[in-house]
C-alpha cells in the first residue's frame, strides 16, 4: 500500500515531536524470564482480513485457556470488530472515522484511551503497513510490539515478521505464537 504524501508528512512530523516509545523495559521470552501475560490485539484495517483475525483470536483464546478474556484486549476499526464475535471479551475498543483527525490519523481521544492501556505485548494483525494501527501501537506503552514487516514498521515495532513469497498470512500468525511463547 502506497502512503499519500500527506500521511508520510504527518508520520514524519509525529516521529520528530513524539519521543520513541518502543519501551525501555526488556521482555524476556525464555522460560526463566518474564513472559507476556496481557496482550493487546490490533485488528486489521480491511474487512477481507477479518476471517484471519477471527481465527487468530480464537486460536489465541484457546491457547491461553479459561482466563483468556482477562488477558486479551482488542483494538480496531468498528467495521472489522462488528464482523467478529467480541461478546466473550470484557475489554475492547472499536473506533470509527469520527475518532480520526482530519489527516486520517488517530485523534486525541482515541490516543488518550490507548495511553491508558496496560499490556505486556501488542500484536498488530495488519498484513501491510497501516498508519492508524502503527500510531496506536506506538501510543500503547508495552515492552513488546509485534507487527508484520514493512519499510515503515521499524519505527513502531520491536519485532517484525517477514513472510517470503506467497505464503499465507496464517504462517505469519504461527510465527507470532512462537515469538510470544504460546
JSON list of C-alpha atoms in Angstrom, two decimals:
[
{"chain": "A", "resi": 1, "resn": "UNK", "atom": "CA", "xyz": [0.00, 0.00, 0.00]},
{"chain": "A", "resi": 2, "resn": "UNK", "atom": "CA", "xyz": [1.46, 3.33, -1.08]},
{"chain": "A", "resi": 3, "resn": "UNK", "atom": "CA", "xyz": [1.07, 6.08, 1.51]},
{"chain": "A", "resi": 4, "resn": "UNK", "atom": "CA", "xyz": [-0.01, 9.54, 0.43]},
{"chain": "A", "resi": 5, "resn": "UNK", "atom": "CA", "xyz": [2.38, 12.45, 0.85]},
{"chain": "A", "resi": 6, "resn": "UNK", "atom": "CA", "xyz": [0.07, 13.92, 3.47]},
{"chain": "A", "resi": 7, "resn": "UNK", "atom": "CA", "xyz": [0.26, 10.74, 5.61]},
{"chain": "A", "resi": 8, "resn": "UNK", "atom": "CA", "xyz": [4.04, 10.46, 5.13]},
{"chain": "A", "resi": 9, "resn": "UNK", "atom": "CA", "xyz": [4.45, 14.08, 6.26]},
{"chain": "A", "resi": 10, "resn": "UNK", "atom": "CA", "xyz": [2.19, 13.52, 9.29]},
{"chain": "A", "resi": 11, "resn": "UNK", "atom": "CA", "xyz": [4.15, 10.39, 10.30]},
{"chain": "A", "resi": 12, "resn": "UNK", "atom": "CA", "xyz": [7.46, 12.21, 9.85]},
{"chain": "A", "resi": 13, "resn": "UNK", "atom": "CA", "xyz": [6.25, 15.15, 11.98]},
{"chain": "A", "resi": 14, "resn": "UNK", "atom": "CA", "xyz": [4.97, 12.76, 14.65]},
{"chain": "A", "resi": 15, "resn": "UNK", "atom": "CA", "xyz": [8.36, 11.00, 14.85]},
{"chain": "A", "resi": 16, "resn": "UNK", "atom": "CA", "xyz": [10.04, 14.38, 15.35]},
{"chain": "A", "resi": 17, "resn": "UNK", "atom": "CA", "xyz": [7.69, 15.58, 18.07]},
{"chain": "A", "resi": 18, "resn": "UNK", "atom": "CA", "xyz": [6.95, 12.35, 19.97]},
{"chain": "A", "resi": 19, "resn": "UNK", "atom": "CA", "xyz": [9.62, 10.51, 21.91]},
{"chain": "A", "resi": 20, "resn": "UNK", "atom": "CA", "xyz": [10.39, 6.97, 20.84]},
{"chain": "A", "resi": 21, "resn": "UNK", "atom": "CA", "xyz": [8.04, 4.70, 22.76]},
{"chain": "A", "resi": 22, "resn": "UNK", "atom": "CA", "xyz": [9.31, 1.27, 21.82]},
{"chain": "A", "resi": 23, "resn": "UNK", "atom": "CA", "xyz": [9.88, 0.85, 25.53]},
{"chain": "A", "resi": 24, "resn": "UNK", "atom": "CA", "xyz": [12.90, 0.78, 27.76]},
{"chain": "A", "resi": 25, "resn": "UNK", "atom": "CA", "xyz": [11.82, -2.29, 29.71]},
{"chain": "A", "resi": 26, "resn": "UNK", "atom": "CA", "xyz": [13.02, -5.54, 28.26]},
{"chain": "A", "resi": 27, "resn": "UNK", "atom": "CA", "xyz": [10.79, -8.55, 27.92]},
{"chain": "A", "resi": 28, "resn": "UNK", "atom": "CA", "xyz": [12.32, -11.99, 28.02]},
{"chain": "A", "resi": 29, "resn": "UNK", "atom": "CA", "xyz": [10.61, -14.80, 26.21]},
{"chain": "A", "resi": 30, "resn": "UNK", "atom": "CA", "xyz": [12.55, -17.57, 27.92]},
{"chain": "A", "resi": 31, "resn": "UNK", "atom": "CA", "xyz": [11.13, -19.95, 30.49]},
{"chain": "A", "resi": 32, "resn": "UNK", "atom": "CA", "xyz": [13.24, -18.30, 33.22]},
{"chain": "A", "resi": 33, "resn": "UNK", "atom": "CA", "xyz": [12.34, -14.73, 32.34]},
{"chain": "A", "resi": 34, "resn": "UNK", "atom": "CA", "xyz": [9.16, -12.72, 32.38]},
{"chain": "A", "resi": 35, "resn": "UNK", "atom": "CA", "xyz": [6.78, -13.83, 29.66]},
{"chain": "A", "resi": 36, "resn": "UNK", "atom": "CA", "xyz": [3.94, -11.69, 28.34]},
{"chain": "A", "resi": 37, "resn": "UNK", "atom": "CA", "xyz": [0.67, -12.28, 30.16]},
{"chain": "A", "resi": 38, "resn": "UNK", "atom": "CA", "xyz": [-1.56, -9.49, 28.86]},
{"chain": "A", "resi": 39, "resn": "UNK", "atom": "CA", "xyz": [-1.99, -8.83, 25.16]},
{"chain": "A", "resi": 40, "resn": "UNK", "atom": "CA", "xyz": [-3.46, -6.10, 23.00]},
{"chain": "A", "resi": 41, "resn": "UNK", "atom": "CA", "xyz": [-4.54, -7.33, 19.59]},
{"chain": "A", "resi": 42, "resn": "UNK", "atom": "CA", "xyz": [-4.92, -4.67, 16.92]},
{"chain": "A", "resi": 43, "resn": "UNK", "atom": "CA", "xyz": [-7.45, -5.81, 14.33]},
{"chain": "A", "resi": 44, "resn": "UNK", "atom": "CA", "xyz": [-6.67, -5.45, 10.61]},
{"chain": "A", "resi": 45, "resn": "UNK", "atom": "CA", "xyz": [-7.99, -2.45, 8.73]},
{"chain": "A", "resi": 46, "resn": "UNK", "atom": "CA", "xyz": [-9.59, -4.36, 5.87]},
{"chain": "A", "resi": 47, "resn": "UNK", "atom": "CA", "xyz": [-12.73, -6.46, 6.26]},
{"chain": "A", "resi": 48, "resn": "UNK", "atom": "CA", "xyz": [-11.23, -9.02, 3.88]},
{"chain": "A", "resi": 49, "resn": "UNK", "atom": "CA", "xyz": [-8.75, -9.96, 6.62]},
{"chain": "A", "resi": 50, "resn": "UNK", "atom": "CA", "xyz": [-11.42, -10.27, 9.31]},
{"chain": "A", "resi": 51, "resn": "UNK", "atom": "CA", "xyz": [-11.72, -14.05, 8.91]},
{"chain": "A", "resi": 52, "resn": "UNK", "atom": "CA", "xyz": [-7.98, -14.47, 9.51]},
{"chain": "A", "resi": 53, "resn": "UNK", "atom": "CA", "xyz": [-8.20, -12.21, 12.56]},
{"chain": "A", "resi": 54, "resn": "UNK", "atom": "CA", "xyz": [-11.16, -14.22, 13.85]},
{"chain": "A", "resi": 55, "resn": "UNK", "atom": "CA", "xyz": [-9.19, -17.48, 13.54]},
{"chain": "A", "resi": 56, "resn": "UNK", "atom": "CA", "xyz": [-6.14, -15.92, 15.18]},
{"chain": "A", "resi": 57, "resn": "UNK", "atom": "CA", "xyz": [-8.14, -14.59, 18.14]},
{"chain": "A", "resi": 58, "resn": "UNK", "atom": "CA", "xyz": [-9.93, -17.92, 18.56]},
{"chain": "A", "resi": 59, "resn": "UNK", "atom": "CA", "xyz": [-6.62, -19.83, 18.46]},
{"chain": "A", "resi": 60, "resn": "UNK", "atom": "CA", "xyz": [-5.02, -17.48, 20.96]},
{"chain": "A", "resi": 61, "resn": "UNK", "atom": "CA", "xyz": [-8.04, -17.68, 23.24]},
{"chain": "A", "resi": 62, "resn": "UNK", "atom": "CA", "xyz": [-7.81, -21.49, 23.22]},
{"chain": "A", "resi": 63, "resn": "UNK", "atom": "CA", "xyz": [-4.06, -21.40, 23.85]},
{"chain": "A", "resi": 64, "resn": "UNK", "atom": "CA", "xyz": [-4.37, -19.05, 26.83]},
{"chain": "A", "resi": 65, "resn": "UNK", "atom": "CA", "xyz": [-7.08, -21.10, 28.49]},
{"chain": "A", "resi": 66, "resn": "UNK", "atom": "CA", "xyz": [-10.06, -20.12, 30.64]},
{"chain": "A", "resi": 67, "resn": "UNK", "atom": "CA", "xyz": [-8.69, -16.75, 31.79]},
{"chain": "A", "resi": 68, "resn": "UNK", "atom": "CA", "xyz": [-8.08, -15.56, 28.23]},
{"chain": "A", "resi": 69, "resn": "UNK", "atom": "CA", "xyz": [-10.83, -12.92, 28.30]},
{"chain": "A", "resi": 70, "resn": "UNK", "atom": "CA", "xyz": [-8.92, -11.16, 31.09]},
{"chain": "A", "resi": 71, "resn": "UNK", "atom": "CA", "xyz": [-5.56, -11.45, 29.30]},
{"chain": "A", "resi": 72, "resn": "UNK", "atom": "CA", "xyz": [-6.61, -10.22, 25.85]},
{"chain": "A", "resi": 73, "resn": "UNK", "atom": "CA", "xyz": [-7.74, -6.77, 24.82]},
{"chain": "A", "resi": 74, "resn": "UNK", "atom": "CA", "xyz": [-8.98, -5.93, 21.33]},
{"chain": "A", "resi": 75, "resn": "UNK", "atom": "CA", "xyz": [-8.49, -2.65, 19.47]},
{"chain": "A", "resi": 76, "resn": "UNK", "atom": "CA", "xyz": [-9.54, -1.96, 15.92]},
{"chain": "A", "resi": 77, "resn": "UNK", "atom": "CA", "xyz": [-11.89, -0.43, 13.39]},
{"chain": "A", "resi": 78, "resn": "UNK", "atom": "CA", "xyz": [-15.58, -0.84, 14.16]},
{"chain": "A", "resi": 79, "resn": "UNK", "atom": "CA", "xyz": [-16.19, -2.21, 10.66]},
{"chain": "A", "resi": 80, "resn": "UNK", "atom": "CA", "xyz": [-13.95, -5.21, 11.34]},
{"chain": "A", "resi": 81, "resn": "UNK", "atom": "CA", "xyz": [-14.89, -5.52, 15.03]},
{"chain": "A", "resi": 82, "resn": "UNK", "atom": "CA", "xyz": [-18.56, -5.83, 14.17]},
{"chain": "A", "resi": 83, "resn": "UNK", "atom": "CA", "xyz": [-17.80, -8.82, 11.94]},
{"chain": "A", "resi": 84, "resn": "UNK", "atom": "CA", "xyz": [-16.19, -10.64, 14.87]},
{"chain": "A", "resi": 85, "resn": "UNK", "atom": "CA", "xyz": [-17.92, -12.03, 17.94]},
{"chain": "A", "resi": 86, "resn": "UNK", "atom": "CA", "xyz": [-16.41, -9.97, 20.76]},
{"chain": "A", "resi": 87, "resn": "UNK", "atom": "CA", "xyz": [-19.02, -10.88, 23.35]},
{"chain": "A", "resi": 88, "resn": "UNK", "atom": "CA", "xyz": [-16.50, -13.08, 25.20]},
{"chain": "A", "resi": 89, "resn": "UNK", "atom": "CA", "xyz": [-14.16, -10.14, 25.78]},
{"chain": "A", "resi": 90, "resn": "UNK", "atom": "CA", "xyz": [-14.62, -7.60, 28.53]},
{"chain": "A", "resi": 91, "resn": "UNK", "atom": "CA", "xyz": [-12.17, -5.03, 27.25]},
{"chain": "A", "resi": 92, "resn": "UNK", "atom": "CA", "xyz": [-12.24, -3.88, 23.65]},
{"chain": "A", "resi": 93, "resn": "UNK", "atom": "CA", "xyz": [-12.09, -0.55, 21.84]},
{"chain": "A", "resi": 94, "resn": "UNK", "atom": "CA", "xyz": [-13.64, -0.16, 18.42]},
{"chain": "A", "resi": 95, "resn": "UNK", "atom": "CA", "xyz": [-13.14, 3.14, 16.61]},
{"chain": "A", "resi": 96, "resn": "UNK", "atom": "CA", "xyz": [-14.73, 4.70, 13.55]},
{"chain": "A", "resi": 97, "resn": "UNK", "atom": "CA", "xyz": [-13.84, 7.53, 11.16]},
{"chain": "A", "resi": 98, "resn": "UNK", "atom": "CA", "xyz": [-15.18, 10.06, 13.66]},
{"chain": "A", "resi": 99, "resn": "UNK", "atom": "CA", "xyz": [-12.34, 9.10, 16.05]},
{"chain": "A", "resi": 100, "resn": "UNK", "atom": "CA", "xyz": [-9.73, 10.08, 13.46]},
{"chain": "A", "resi": 101, "resn": "UNK", "atom": "CA", "xyz": [-8.41, 13.59, 12.88]},
{"chain": "A", "resi": 102, "resn": "UNK", "atom": "CA", "xyz": [-8.57, 15.49, 9.60]},
{"chain": "A", "resi": 103, "resn": "UNK", "atom": "CA", "xyz": [-5.41, 13.74, 8.35]},
{"chain": "A", "resi": 104, "resn": "UNK", "atom": "CA", "xyz": [-6.99, 10.34, 8.88]},
{"chain": "A", "resi": 105, "resn": "UNK", "atom": "CA", "xyz": [-4.79, 9.51, 11.89]},
{"chain": "A", "resi": 106, "resn": "UNK", "atom": "CA", "xyz": [-5.95, 8.78, 15.47]},
{"chain": "A", "resi": 107, "resn": "UNK", "atom": "CA", "xyz": [-7.48, 11.77, 17.22]},
{"chain": "A", "resi": 108, "resn": "UNK", "atom": "CA", "xyz": [-6.70, 12.95, 20.75]},
{"chain": "A", "resi": 109, "resn": "UNK", "atom": "CA", "xyz": [-9.46, 10.99, 22.49]},
{"chain": "A", "resi": 110, "resn": "UNK", "atom": "CA", "xyz": [-8.52, 7.71, 20.83]},
{"chain": "A", "resi": 111, "resn": "UNK", "atom": "CA", "xyz": [-4.83, 8.31, 21.59]},
{"chain": "A", "resi": 112, "resn": "UNK", "atom": "CA", "xyz": [-5.67, 9.11, 25.21]},
{"chain": "A", "resi": 113, "resn": "UNK", "atom": "CA", "xyz": [-7.66, 5.86, 25.55]},
{"chain": "A", "resi": 114, "resn": "UNK", "atom": "CA", "xyz": [-4.71, 3.91, 24.12]},
{"chain": "A", "resi": 115, "resn": "UNK", "atom": "CA", "xyz": [-2.24, 5.54, 26.51]},
{"chain": "A", "resi": 116, "resn": "UNK", "atom": "CA", "xyz": [-4.24, 4.10, 29.42]},
{"chain": "A", "resi": 117, "resn": "UNK", "atom": "CA", "xyz": [-3.98, 0.51, 28.14]},
{"chain": "A", "resi": 118, "resn": "UNK", "atom": "CA", "xyz": [-1.60, -1.55, 30.26]},
{"chain": "A", "resi": 119, "resn": "UNK", "atom": "CA", "xyz": [-0.37, -4.71, 28.47]},
{"chain": "A", "resi": 120, "resn": "UNK", "atom": "CA", "xyz": [2.83, -6.70, 28.07]},
{"chain": "A", "resi": 121, "resn": "UNK", "atom": "CA", "xyz": [2.64, -7.20, 24.29]},
{"chain": "A", "resi": 122, "resn": "UNK", "atom": "CA", "xyz": [0.93, -5.54, 21.33]},
{"chain": "A", "resi": 123, "resn": "UNK", "atom": "CA", "xyz": [0.15, -7.72, 18.31]},
{"chain": "A", "resi": 124, "resn": "UNK", "atom": "CA", "xyz": [-0.75, -5.87, 15.11]},
{"chain": "A", "resi": 125, "resn": "UNK", "atom": "CA", "xyz": [-2.59, -8.19, 12.70]},
{"chain": "A", "resi": 126, "resn": "UNK", "atom": "CA", "xyz": [-2.36, -5.89, 9.67]},
{"chain": "A", "resi": 127, "resn": "UNK", "atom": "CA", "xyz": [-0.52, -7.70, 6.88]},
{"chain": "A", "resi": 128, "resn": "UNK", "atom": "CA", "xyz": [0.71, -4.43, 5.35]},
{"chain": "A", "resi": 129, "resn": "UNK", "atom": "CA", "xyz": [1.66, -1.12, 6.96]},
{"chain": "A", "resi": 130, "resn": "UNK", "atom": "CA", "xyz": [-1.34, 0.75, 8.31]},
{"chain": "A", "resi": 131, "resn": "UNK", "atom": "CA", "xyz": [-0.52, 4.22, 9.72]},
{"chain": "A", "resi": 132, "resn": "UNK", "atom": "CA", "xyz": [-3.50, 4.22, 12.09]},
{"chain": "A", "resi": 133, "resn": "UNK", "atom": "CA", "xyz": [-2.53, 0.89, 13.67]},
{"chain": "A", "resi": 134, "resn": "UNK", "atom": "CA", "xyz": [1.13, 1.87, 13.79]},
{"chain": "A", "resi": 135, "resn": "UNK", "atom": "CA", "xyz": [0.39, 5.09, 15.68]},
{"chain": "A", "resi": 136, "resn": "UNK", "atom": "CA", "xyz": [-1.94, 3.27, 18.08]},
{"chain": "A", "resi": 137, "resn": "UNK", "atom": "CA", "xyz": [0.76, 0.65, 18.63]},
{"chain": "A", "resi": 138, "resn": "UNK", "atom": "CA", "xyz": [3.26, 3.42, 19.33]},
{"chain": "A", "resi": 139, "resn": "UNK", "atom": "CA", "xyz": [0.88, 5.09, 21.77]},
{"chain": "A", "resi": 140, "resn": "UNK", "atom": "CA", "xyz": [0.37, 1.97, 23.91]},
{"chain": "A", "resi": 141, "resn": "UNK", "atom": "CA", "xyz": [3.14, 1.54, 26.48]},
{"chain": "A", "resi": 142, "resn": "UNK", "atom": "CA", "xyz": [4.24, -2.08, 26.13]},
{"chain": "A", "resi": 143, "resn": "UNK", "atom": "CA", "xyz": [7.72, -3.63, 26.10]},
{"chain": "A", "resi": 144, "resn": "UNK", "atom": "CA", "xyz": [6.93, -5.98, 23.19]},
{"chain": "A", "resi": 145, "resn": "UNK", "atom": "CA", "xyz": [5.37, -4.78, 19.93]},
{"chain": "A", "resi": 146, "resn": "UNK", "atom": "CA", "xyz": [4.98, -7.29, 17.11]},
{"chain": "A", "resi": 147, "resn": "UNK", "atom": "CA", "xyz": [3.91, -6.50, 13.56]},
{"chain": "A", "resi": 148, "resn": "UNK", "atom": "CA", "xyz": [4.40, -7.68, 10.01]},
{"chain": "A", "resi": 149, "resn": "UNK", "atom": "CA", "xyz": [7.40, -6.44, 8.04]},
{"chain": "A", "resi": 150, "resn": "UNK", "atom": "CA", "xyz": [7.15, -3.16, 6.16]},
{"chain": "A", "resi": 151, "resn": "UNK", "atom": "CA", "xyz": [9.54, -0.38, 5.24]},
{"chain": "A", "resi": 152, "resn": "UNK", "atom": "CA", "xyz": [7.96, 2.00, 7.74]},
{"chain": "A", "resi": 153, "resn": "UNK", "atom": "CA", "xyz": [7.46, -0.56, 10.54]},
{"chain": "A", "resi": 154, "resn": "UNK", "atom": "CA", "xyz": [10.90, -0.29, 12.14]},
{"chain": "A", "resi": 155, "resn": "UNK", "atom": "CA", "xyz": [9.85, 2.89, 13.95]},
{"chain": "A", "resi": 156, "resn": "UNK", "atom": "CA", "xyz": [6.82, 1.23, 15.53]},
{"chain": "A", "resi": 157, "resn": "UNK", "atom": "CA", "xyz": [7.55, -2.47, 16.20]},
{"chain": "A", "resi": 158, "resn": "UNK", "atom": "CA", "xyz": [10.24, -4.25, 18.21]},
{"chain": "A", "resi": 159, "resn": "UNK", "atom": "CA", "xyz": [9.78, -7.44, 16.20]},
{"chain": "A", "resi": 160, "resn": "UNK", "atom": "CA", "xyz": [8.67, -7.58, 12.59]},
{"chain": "A", "resi": 161, "resn": "UNK", "atom": "CA", "xyz": [7.63, -10.83, 10.94]},
{"chain": "A", "resi": 162, "resn": "UNK", "atom": "CA", "xyz": [8.69, -11.24, 7.35]},
{"chain": "A", "resi": 163, "resn": "UNK", "atom": "CA", "xyz": [6.80, -13.57, 5.04]},
{"chain": "A", "resi": 164, "resn": "UNK", "atom": "CA", "xyz": [8.57, -14.89, 1.98]},
{"chain": "A", "resi": 165, "resn": "UNK", "atom": "CA", "xyz": [6.87, -15.23, -1.38]},
{"chain": "A", "resi": 166, "resn": "UNK", "atom": "CA", "xyz": [3.20, -16.08, -1.50]},
{"chain": "A", "resi": 167, "resn": "UNK", "atom": "CA", "xyz": [2.92, -17.57, 1.98]},
{"chain": "A", "resi": 168, "resn": "UNK", "atom": "CA", "xyz": [-0.45, -17.42, 3.62]},
{"chain": "A", "resi": 169, "resn": "UNK", "atom": "CA", "xyz": [-0.99, -14.97, 6.44]},
{"chain": "A", "resi": 170, "resn": "UNK", "atom": "CA", "xyz": [-1.61, -17.92, 8.74]},
{"chain": "A", "resi": 171, "resn": "UNK", "atom": "CA", "xyz": [2.08, -18.84, 8.57]},
{"chain": "A", "resi": 172, "resn": "UNK", "atom": "CA", "xyz": [2.87, -15.37, 9.95]},
{"chain": "A", "resi": 173, "resn": "UNK", "atom": "CA", "xyz": [0.39, -15.96, 12.75]},
{"chain": "A", "resi": 174, "resn": "UNK", "atom": "CA", "xyz": [2.20, -19.18, 13.66]},
{"chain": "A", "resi": 175, "resn": "UNK", "atom": "CA", "xyz": [5.39, -17.15, 14.00]},
{"chain": "A", "resi": 176, "resn": "UNK", "atom": "CA", "xyz": [3.59, -14.69, 16.29]},
{"chain": "A", "resi": 177, "resn": "UNK", "atom": "CA", "xyz": [2.61, -17.59, 18.57]},
{"chain": "A", "resi": 178, "resn": "UNK", "atom": "CA", "xyz": [6.22, -18.80, 18.62]},
{"chain": "A", "resi": 179, "resn": "UNK", "atom": "CA", "xyz": [7.53, -15.32, 19.46]},
{"chain": "A", "resi": 180, "resn": "UNK", "atom": "CA", "xyz": [5.18, -14.80, 22.40]},
{"chain": "A", "resi": 181, "resn": "UNK", "atom": "CA", "xyz": [5.73, -18.32, 23.68]},
{"chain": "A", "resi": 182, "resn": "UNK", "atom": "CA", "xyz": [2.30, -19.86, 23.12]}
]
